[in-house]
Short mmCIF file of N, CA, C and O in Angstrom, two decimals:
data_model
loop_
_atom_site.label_atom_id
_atom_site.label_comp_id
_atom_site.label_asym_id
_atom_site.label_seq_id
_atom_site.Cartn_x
_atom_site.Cartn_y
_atom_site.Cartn_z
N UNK A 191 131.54 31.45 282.70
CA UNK A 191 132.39 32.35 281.94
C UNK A 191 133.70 31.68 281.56
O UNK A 191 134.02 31.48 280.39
N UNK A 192 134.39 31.35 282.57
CA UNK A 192 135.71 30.62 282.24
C UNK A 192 135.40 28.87 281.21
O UNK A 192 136.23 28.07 280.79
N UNK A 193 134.46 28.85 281.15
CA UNK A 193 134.12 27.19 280.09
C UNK A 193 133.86 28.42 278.72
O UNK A 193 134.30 28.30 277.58
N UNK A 194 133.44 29.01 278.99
CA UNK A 194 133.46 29.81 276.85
C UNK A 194 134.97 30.81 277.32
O UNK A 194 134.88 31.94 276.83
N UNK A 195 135.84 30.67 277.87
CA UNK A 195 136.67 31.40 277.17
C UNK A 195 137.81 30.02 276.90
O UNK A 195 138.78 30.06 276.14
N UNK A 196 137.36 28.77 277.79
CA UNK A 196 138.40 27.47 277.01
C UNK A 196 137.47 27.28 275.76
O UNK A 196 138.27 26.95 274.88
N UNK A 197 136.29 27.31 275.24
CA UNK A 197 135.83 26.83 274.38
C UNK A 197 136.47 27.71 273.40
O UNK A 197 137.26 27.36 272.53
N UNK A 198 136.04 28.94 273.64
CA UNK A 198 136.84 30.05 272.65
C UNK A 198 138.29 29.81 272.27
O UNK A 198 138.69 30.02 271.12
N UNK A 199 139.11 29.34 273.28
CA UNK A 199 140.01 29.60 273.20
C UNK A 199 140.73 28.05 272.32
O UNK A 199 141.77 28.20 271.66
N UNK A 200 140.38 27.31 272.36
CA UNK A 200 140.37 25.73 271.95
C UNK A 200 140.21 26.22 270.03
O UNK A 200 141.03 26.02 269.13
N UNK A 201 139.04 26.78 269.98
CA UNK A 201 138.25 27.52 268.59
C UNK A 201 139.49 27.89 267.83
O UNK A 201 139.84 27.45 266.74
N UNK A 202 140.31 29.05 268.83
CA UNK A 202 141.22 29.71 267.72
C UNK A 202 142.28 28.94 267.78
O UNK A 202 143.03 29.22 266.85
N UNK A 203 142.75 27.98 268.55
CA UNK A 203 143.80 27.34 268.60
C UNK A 203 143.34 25.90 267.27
O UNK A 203 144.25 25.44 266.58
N UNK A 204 142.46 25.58 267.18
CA UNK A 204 142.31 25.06 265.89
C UNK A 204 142.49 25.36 264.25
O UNK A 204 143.01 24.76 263.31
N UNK A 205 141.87 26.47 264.39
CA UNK A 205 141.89 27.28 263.57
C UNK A 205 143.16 27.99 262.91
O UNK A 205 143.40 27.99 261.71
N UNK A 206 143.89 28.56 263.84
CA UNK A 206 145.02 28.61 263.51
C UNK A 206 146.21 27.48 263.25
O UNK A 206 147.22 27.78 262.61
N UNK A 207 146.01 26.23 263.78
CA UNK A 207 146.72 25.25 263.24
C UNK A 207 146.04 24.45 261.91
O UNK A 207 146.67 23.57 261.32
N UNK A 208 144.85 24.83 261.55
CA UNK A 208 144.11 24.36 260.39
C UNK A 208 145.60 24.43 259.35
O UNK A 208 146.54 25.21 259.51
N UNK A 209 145.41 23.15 258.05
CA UNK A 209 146.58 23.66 256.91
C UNK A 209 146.37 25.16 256.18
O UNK A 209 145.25 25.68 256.19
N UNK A 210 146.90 25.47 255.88
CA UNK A 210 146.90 27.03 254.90
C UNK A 210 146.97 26.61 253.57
O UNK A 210 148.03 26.09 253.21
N UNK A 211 145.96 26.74 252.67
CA UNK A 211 146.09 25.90 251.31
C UNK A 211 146.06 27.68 250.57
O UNK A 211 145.55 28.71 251.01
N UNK A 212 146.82 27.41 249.36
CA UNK A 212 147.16 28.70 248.48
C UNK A 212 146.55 28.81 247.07
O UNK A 212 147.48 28.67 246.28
N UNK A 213 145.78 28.93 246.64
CA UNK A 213 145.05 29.05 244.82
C UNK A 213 145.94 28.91 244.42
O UNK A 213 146.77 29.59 245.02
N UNK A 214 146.69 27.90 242.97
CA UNK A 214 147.80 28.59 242.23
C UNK A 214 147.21 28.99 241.46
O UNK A 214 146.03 28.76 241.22
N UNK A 215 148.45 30.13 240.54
CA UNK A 215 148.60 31.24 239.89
C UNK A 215 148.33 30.79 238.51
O UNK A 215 149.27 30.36 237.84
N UNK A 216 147.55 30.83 238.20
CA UNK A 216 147.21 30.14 236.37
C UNK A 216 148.21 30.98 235.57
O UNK A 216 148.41 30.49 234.46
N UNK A 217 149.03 32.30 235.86
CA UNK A 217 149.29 33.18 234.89
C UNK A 217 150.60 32.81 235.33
O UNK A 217 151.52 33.41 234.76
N UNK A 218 151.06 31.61 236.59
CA UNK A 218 152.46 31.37 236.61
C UNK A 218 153.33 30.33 235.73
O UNK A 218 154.52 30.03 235.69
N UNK A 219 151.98 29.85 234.93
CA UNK A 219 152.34 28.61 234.04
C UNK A 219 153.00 28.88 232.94
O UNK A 219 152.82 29.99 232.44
N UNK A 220 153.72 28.13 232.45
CA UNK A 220 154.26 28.70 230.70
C UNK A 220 153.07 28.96 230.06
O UNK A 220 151.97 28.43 230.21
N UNK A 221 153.49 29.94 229.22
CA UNK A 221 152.55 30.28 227.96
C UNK A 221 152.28 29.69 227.07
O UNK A 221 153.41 29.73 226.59
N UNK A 222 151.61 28.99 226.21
CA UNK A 222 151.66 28.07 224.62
C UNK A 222 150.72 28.94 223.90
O UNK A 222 149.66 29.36 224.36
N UNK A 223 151.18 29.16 222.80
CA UNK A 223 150.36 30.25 221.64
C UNK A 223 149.72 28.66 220.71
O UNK A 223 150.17 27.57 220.38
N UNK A 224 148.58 29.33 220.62
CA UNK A 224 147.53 28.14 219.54
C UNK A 224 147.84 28.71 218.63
O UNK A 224 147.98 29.93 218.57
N UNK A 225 148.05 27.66 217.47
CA UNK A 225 148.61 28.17 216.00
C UNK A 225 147.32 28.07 215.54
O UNK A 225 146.77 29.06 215.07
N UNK A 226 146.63 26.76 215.63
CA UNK A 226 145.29 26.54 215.13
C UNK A 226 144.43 26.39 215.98
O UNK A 226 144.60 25.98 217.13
N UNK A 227 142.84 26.90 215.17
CA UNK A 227 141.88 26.72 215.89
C UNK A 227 140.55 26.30 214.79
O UNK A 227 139.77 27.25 214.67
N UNK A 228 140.35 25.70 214.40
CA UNK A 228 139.24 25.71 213.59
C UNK A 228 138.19 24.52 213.32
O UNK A 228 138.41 23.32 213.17
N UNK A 229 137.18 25.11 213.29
CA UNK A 229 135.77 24.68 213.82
C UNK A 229 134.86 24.85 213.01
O UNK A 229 134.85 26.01 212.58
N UNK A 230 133.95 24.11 212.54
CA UNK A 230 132.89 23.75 211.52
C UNK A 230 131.79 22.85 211.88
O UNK A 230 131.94 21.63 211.98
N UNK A 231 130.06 23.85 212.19
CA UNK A 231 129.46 22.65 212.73
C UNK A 231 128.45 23.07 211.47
O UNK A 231 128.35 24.27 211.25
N UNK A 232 127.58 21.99 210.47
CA UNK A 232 126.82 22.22 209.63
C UNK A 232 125.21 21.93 210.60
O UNK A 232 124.12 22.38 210.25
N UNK A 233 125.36 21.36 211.43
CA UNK A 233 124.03 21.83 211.89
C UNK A 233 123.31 20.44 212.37
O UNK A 233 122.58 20.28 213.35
N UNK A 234 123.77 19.34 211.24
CA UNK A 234 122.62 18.09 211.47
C UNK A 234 123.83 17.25 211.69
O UNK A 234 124.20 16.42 210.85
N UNK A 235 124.55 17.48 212.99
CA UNK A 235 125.29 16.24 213.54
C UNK A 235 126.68 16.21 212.44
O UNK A 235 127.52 15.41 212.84
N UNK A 236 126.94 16.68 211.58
CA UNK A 236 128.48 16.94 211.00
C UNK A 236 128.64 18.10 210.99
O UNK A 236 128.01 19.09 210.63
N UNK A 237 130.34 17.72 211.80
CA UNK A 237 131.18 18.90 211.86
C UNK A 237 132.40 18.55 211.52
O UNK A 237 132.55 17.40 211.12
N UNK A 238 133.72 19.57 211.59
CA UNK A 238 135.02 19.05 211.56
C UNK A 238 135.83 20.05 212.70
O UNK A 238 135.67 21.27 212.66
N UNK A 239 136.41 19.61 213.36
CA UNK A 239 137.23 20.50 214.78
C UNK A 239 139.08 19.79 214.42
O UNK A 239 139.62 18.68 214.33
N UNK A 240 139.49 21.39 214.29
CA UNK A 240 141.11 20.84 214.01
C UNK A 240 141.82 22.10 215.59
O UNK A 240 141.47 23.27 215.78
N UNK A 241 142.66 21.43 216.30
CA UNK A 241 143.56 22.31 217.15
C UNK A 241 144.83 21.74 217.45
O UNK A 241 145.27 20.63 217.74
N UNK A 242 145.48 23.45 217.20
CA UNK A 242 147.19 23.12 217.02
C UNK A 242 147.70 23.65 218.50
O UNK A 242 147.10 24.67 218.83
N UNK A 243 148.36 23.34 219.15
CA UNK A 243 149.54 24.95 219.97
C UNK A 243 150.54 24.25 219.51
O UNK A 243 150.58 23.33 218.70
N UNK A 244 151.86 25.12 220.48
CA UNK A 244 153.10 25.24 219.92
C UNK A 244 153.58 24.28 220.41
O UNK A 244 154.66 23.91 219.96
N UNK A 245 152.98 23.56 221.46
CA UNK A 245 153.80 22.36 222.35
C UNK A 245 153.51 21.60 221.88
O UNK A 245 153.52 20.67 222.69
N UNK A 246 152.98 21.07 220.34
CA UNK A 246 152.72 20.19 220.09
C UNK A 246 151.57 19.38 220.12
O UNK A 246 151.42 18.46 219.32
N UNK A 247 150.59 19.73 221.18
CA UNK A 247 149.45 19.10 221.10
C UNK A 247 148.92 19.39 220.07
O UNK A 247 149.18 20.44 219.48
N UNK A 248 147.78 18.23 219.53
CA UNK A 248 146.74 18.71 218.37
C UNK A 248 145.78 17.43 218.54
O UNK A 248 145.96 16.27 218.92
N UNK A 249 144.33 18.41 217.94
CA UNK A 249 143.64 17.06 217.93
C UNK A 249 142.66 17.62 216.89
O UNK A 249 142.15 18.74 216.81
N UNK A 250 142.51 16.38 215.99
CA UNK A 250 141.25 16.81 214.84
C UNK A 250 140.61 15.85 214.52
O UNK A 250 141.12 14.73 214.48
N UNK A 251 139.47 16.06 214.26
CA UNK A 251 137.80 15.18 214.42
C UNK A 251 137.20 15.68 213.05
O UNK A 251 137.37 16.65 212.31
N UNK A 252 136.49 14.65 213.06
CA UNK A 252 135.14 14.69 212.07
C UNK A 252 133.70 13.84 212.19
O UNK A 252 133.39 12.70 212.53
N UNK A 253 133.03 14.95 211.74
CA UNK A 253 131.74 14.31 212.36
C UNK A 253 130.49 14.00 211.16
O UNK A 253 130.25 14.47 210.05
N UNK A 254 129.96 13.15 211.87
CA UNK A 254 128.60 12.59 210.30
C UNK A 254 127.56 12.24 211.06
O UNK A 254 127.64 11.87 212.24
N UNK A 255 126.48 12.38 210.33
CA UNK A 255 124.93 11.30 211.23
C UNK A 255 125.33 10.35 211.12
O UNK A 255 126.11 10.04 210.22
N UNK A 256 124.86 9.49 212.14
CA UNK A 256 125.05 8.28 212.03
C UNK A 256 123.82 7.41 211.63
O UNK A 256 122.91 8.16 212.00
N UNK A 257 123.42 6.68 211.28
CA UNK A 257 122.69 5.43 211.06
C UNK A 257 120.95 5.50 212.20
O UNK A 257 119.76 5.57 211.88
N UNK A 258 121.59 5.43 213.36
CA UNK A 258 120.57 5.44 214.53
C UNK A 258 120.82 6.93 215.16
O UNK A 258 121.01 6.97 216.38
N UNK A 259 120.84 8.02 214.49
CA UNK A 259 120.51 9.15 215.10
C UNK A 259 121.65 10.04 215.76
O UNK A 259 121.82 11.26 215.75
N UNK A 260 122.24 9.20 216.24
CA UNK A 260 123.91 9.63 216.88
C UNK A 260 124.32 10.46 215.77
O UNK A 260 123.69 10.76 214.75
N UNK A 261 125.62 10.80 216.20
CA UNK A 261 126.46 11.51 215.43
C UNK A 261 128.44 10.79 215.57
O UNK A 261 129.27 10.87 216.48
N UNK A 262 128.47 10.21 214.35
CA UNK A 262 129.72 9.66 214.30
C UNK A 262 130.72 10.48 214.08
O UNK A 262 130.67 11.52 213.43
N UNK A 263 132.01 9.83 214.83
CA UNK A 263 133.29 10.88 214.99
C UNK A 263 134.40 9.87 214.53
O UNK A 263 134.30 8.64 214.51
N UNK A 264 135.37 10.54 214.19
CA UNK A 264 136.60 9.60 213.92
C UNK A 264 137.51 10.86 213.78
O UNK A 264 137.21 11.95 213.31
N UNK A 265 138.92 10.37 214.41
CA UNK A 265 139.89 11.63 214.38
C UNK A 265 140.87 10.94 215.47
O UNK A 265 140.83 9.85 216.03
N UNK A 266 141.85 12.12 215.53
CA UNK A 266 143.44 11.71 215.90
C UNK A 266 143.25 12.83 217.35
O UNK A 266 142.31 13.56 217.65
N UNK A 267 144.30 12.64 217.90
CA UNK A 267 144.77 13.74 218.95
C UNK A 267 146.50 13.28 219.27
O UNK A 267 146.89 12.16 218.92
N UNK A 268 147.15 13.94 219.74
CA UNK A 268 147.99 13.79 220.32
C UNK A 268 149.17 14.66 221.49
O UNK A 268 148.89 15.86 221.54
N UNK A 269 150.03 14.39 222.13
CA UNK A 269 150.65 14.79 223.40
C UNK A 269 151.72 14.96 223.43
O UNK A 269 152.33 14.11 222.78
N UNK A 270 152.44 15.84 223.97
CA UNK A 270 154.07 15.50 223.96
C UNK A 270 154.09 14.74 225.39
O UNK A 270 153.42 15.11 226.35
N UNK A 271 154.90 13.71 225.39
CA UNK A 271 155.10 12.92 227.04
C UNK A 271 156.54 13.45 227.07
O UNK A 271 157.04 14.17 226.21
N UNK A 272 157.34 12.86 228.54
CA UNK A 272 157.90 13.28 228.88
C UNK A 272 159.42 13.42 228.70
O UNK A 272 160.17 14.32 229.08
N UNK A 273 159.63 12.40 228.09
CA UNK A 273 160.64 11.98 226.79
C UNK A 273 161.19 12.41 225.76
O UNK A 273 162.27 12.24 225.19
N UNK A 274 159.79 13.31 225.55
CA UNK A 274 160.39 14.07 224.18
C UNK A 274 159.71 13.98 223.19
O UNK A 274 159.43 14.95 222.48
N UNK A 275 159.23 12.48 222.92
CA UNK A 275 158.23 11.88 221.82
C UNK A 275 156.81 12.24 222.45
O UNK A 275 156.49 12.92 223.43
N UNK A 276 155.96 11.39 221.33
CA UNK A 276 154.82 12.64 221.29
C UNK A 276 153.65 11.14 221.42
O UNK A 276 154.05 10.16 220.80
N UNK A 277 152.78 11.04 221.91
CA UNK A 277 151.78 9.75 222.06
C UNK A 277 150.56 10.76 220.82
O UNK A 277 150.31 11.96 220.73
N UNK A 278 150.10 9.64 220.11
CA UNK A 278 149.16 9.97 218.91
C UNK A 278 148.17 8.41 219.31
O UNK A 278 148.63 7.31 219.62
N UNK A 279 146.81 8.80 219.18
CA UNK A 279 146.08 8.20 219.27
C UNK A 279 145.03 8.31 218.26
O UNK A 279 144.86 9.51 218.02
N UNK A 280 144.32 7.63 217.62
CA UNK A 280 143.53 7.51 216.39
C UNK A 280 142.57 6.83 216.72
O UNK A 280 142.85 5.71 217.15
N UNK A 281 140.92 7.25 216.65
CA UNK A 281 139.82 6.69 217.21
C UNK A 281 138.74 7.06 216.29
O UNK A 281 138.67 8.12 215.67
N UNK A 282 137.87 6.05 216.24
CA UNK A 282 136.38 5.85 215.56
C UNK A 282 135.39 5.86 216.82
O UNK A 282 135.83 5.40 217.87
N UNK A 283 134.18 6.31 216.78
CA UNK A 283 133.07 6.11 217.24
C UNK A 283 132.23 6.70 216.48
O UNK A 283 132.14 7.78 215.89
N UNK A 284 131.37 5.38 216.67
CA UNK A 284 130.50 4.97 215.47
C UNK A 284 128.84 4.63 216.41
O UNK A 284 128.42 5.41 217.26
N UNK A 285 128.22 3.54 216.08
CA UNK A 285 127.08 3.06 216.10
C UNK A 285 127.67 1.31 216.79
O UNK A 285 127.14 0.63 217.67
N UNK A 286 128.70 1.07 216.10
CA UNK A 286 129.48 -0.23 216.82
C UNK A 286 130.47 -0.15 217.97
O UNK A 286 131.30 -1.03 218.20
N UNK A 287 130.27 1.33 218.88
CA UNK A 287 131.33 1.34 219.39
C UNK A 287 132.63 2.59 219.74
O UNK A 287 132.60 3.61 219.06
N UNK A 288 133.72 2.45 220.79
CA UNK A 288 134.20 3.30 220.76
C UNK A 288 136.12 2.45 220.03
O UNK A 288 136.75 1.84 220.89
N UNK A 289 136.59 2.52 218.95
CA UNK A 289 138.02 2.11 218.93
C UNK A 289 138.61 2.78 219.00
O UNK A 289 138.05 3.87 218.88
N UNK A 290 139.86 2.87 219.19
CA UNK A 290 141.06 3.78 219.61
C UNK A 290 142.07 2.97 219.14
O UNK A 290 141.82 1.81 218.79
N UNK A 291 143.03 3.38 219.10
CA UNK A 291 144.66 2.70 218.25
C UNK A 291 145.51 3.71 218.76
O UNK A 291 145.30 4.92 218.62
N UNK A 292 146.63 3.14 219.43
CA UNK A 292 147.75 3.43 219.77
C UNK A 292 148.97 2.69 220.22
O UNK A 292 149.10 1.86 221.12
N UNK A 293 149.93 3.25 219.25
CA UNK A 293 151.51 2.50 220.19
C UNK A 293 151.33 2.16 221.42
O UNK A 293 151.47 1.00 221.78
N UNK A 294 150.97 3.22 222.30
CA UNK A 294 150.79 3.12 224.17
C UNK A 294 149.73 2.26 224.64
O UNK A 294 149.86 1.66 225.70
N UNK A 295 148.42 2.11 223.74
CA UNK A 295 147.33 1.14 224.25
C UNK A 295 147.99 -0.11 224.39
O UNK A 295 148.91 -0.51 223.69
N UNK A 296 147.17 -1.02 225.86
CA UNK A 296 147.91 -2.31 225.47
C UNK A 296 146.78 -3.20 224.70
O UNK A 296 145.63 -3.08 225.13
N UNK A 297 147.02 -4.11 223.56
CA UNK A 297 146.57 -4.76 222.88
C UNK A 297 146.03 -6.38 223.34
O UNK A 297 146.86 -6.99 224.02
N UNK A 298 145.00 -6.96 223.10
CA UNK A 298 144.56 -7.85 223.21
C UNK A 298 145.47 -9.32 222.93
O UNK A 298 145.85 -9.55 221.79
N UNK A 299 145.76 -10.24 223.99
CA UNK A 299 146.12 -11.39 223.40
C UNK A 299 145.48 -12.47 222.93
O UNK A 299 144.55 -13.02 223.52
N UNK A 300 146.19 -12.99 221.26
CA UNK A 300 145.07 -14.19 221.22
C UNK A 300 144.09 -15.76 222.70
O UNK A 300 144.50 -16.35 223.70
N UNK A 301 143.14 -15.74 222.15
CA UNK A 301 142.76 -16.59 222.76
C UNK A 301 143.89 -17.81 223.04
O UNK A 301 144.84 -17.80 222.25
N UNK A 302 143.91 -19.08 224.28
CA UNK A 302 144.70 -20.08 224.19
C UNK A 302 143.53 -21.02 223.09
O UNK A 302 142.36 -20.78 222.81
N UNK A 303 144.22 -21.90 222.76
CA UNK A 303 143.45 -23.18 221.54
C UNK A 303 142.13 -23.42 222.93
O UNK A 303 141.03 -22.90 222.73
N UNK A 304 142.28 -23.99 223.87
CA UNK A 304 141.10 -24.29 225.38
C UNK A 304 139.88 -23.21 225.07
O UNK A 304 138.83 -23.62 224.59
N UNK A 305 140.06 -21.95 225.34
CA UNK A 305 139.08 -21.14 225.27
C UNK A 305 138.62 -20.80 224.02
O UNK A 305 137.56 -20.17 224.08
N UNK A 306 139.09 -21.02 222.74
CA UNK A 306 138.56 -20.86 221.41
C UNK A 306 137.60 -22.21 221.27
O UNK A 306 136.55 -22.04 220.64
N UNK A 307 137.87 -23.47 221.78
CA UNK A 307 137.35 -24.56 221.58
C UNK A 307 135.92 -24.65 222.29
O UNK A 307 134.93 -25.23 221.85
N UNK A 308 136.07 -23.75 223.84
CA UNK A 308 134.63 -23.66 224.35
C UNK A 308 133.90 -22.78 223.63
O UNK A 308 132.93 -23.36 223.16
N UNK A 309 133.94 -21.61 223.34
CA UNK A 309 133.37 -20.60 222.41
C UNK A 309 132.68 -21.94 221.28
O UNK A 309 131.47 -22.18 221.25
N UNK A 310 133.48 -22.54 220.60
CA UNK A 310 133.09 -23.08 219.54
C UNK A 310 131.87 -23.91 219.67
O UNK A 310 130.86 -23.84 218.98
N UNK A 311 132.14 -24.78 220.72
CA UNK A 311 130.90 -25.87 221.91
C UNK A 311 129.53 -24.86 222.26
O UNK A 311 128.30 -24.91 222.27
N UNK A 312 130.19 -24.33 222.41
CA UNK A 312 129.00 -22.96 223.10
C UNK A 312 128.23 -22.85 221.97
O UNK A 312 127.20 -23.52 222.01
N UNK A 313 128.36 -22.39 221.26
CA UNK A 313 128.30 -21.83 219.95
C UNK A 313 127.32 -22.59 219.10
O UNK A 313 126.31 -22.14 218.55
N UNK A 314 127.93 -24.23 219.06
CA UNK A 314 127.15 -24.93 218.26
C UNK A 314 126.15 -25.77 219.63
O UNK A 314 125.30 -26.60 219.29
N UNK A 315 126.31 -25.56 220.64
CA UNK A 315 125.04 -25.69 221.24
C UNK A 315 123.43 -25.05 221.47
O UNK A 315 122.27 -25.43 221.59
N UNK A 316 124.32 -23.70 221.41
CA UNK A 316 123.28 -22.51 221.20
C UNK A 316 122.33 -23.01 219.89
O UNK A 316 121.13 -23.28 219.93
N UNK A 317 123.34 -23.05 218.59
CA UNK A 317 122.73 -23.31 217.81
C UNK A 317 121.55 -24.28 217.28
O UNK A 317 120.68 -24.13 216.42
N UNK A 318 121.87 -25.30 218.14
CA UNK A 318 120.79 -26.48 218.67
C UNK A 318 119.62 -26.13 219.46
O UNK A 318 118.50 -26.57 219.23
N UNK A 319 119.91 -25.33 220.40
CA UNK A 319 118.56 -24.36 220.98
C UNK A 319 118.88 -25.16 222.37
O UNK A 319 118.05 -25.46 223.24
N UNK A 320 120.25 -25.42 222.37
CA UNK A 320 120.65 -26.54 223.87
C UNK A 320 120.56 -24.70 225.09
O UNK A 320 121.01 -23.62 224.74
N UNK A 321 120.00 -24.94 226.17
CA UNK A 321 120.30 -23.56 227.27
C UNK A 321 120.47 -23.77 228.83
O UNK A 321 119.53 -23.82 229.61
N UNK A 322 121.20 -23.84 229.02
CA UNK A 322 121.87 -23.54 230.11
C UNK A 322 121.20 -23.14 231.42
O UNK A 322 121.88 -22.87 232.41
#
């Protein structure tokens, strides 16, 4: 008897020191009213999707068949950050790929002259049917 009332008693003493975690309040957040909303799907893989709110976000797309069955998109979105200014991003996906363009992306540096020169070796070895 006295081993289940330490077991018991061990039980609630855990339990009650467990953390206390709280749901937040979705309805405690600011409000943003959508100015825009609009949406267009024709059925065979093109559409066009435009959305506004008041904080500035927006993002709008367009869509086509693509070539191999997919469905190609290209369109903008953008954010307000924390600054004040607003990050805009501009992207294709296609059949070649996903690109994106932005001020904030970081960009590729050219090759050094060394690694353009092996590419080139490579290149015209392959072409010889030389393999590795």
């Amino acid at each position: 008897m006295n081993f289940a009332v330490v077991v018991l008693s061990c039980l609630m003493a855990a339990v009650a020191a467990a953390p206390q975690f709280t749901r937040p309040n979705l309805l405690d957040r600011p409000f943003v009213a959508i100015l825009r909303d609009e949406r267009q799907d024709l059925g065979d893989g093109a559409f066009s999707y435009v959305f506004e709110a008041a904080n500035g976000i927006r993002e709008s797309r367009v869509g086509y068949p693509g070539s191999k069955g997919q469905t190609n998109m290209q369109g903008s979105y953008r954010f307000p950050l924390d600054d004040g200014t607003f990050a805009e991003v501009r992207f294709i996906a296609d059949e070649f790929g996903f690109l994106a363009e932005s001020p904030l992306l970081p960009f590729l540096h050219p090759l050094p002259a060394h690694a353009v020169e092996q590419i080139r070796v490579a290149e015209e070895q392959r072409r010889r049917g030389i393999q590795f």
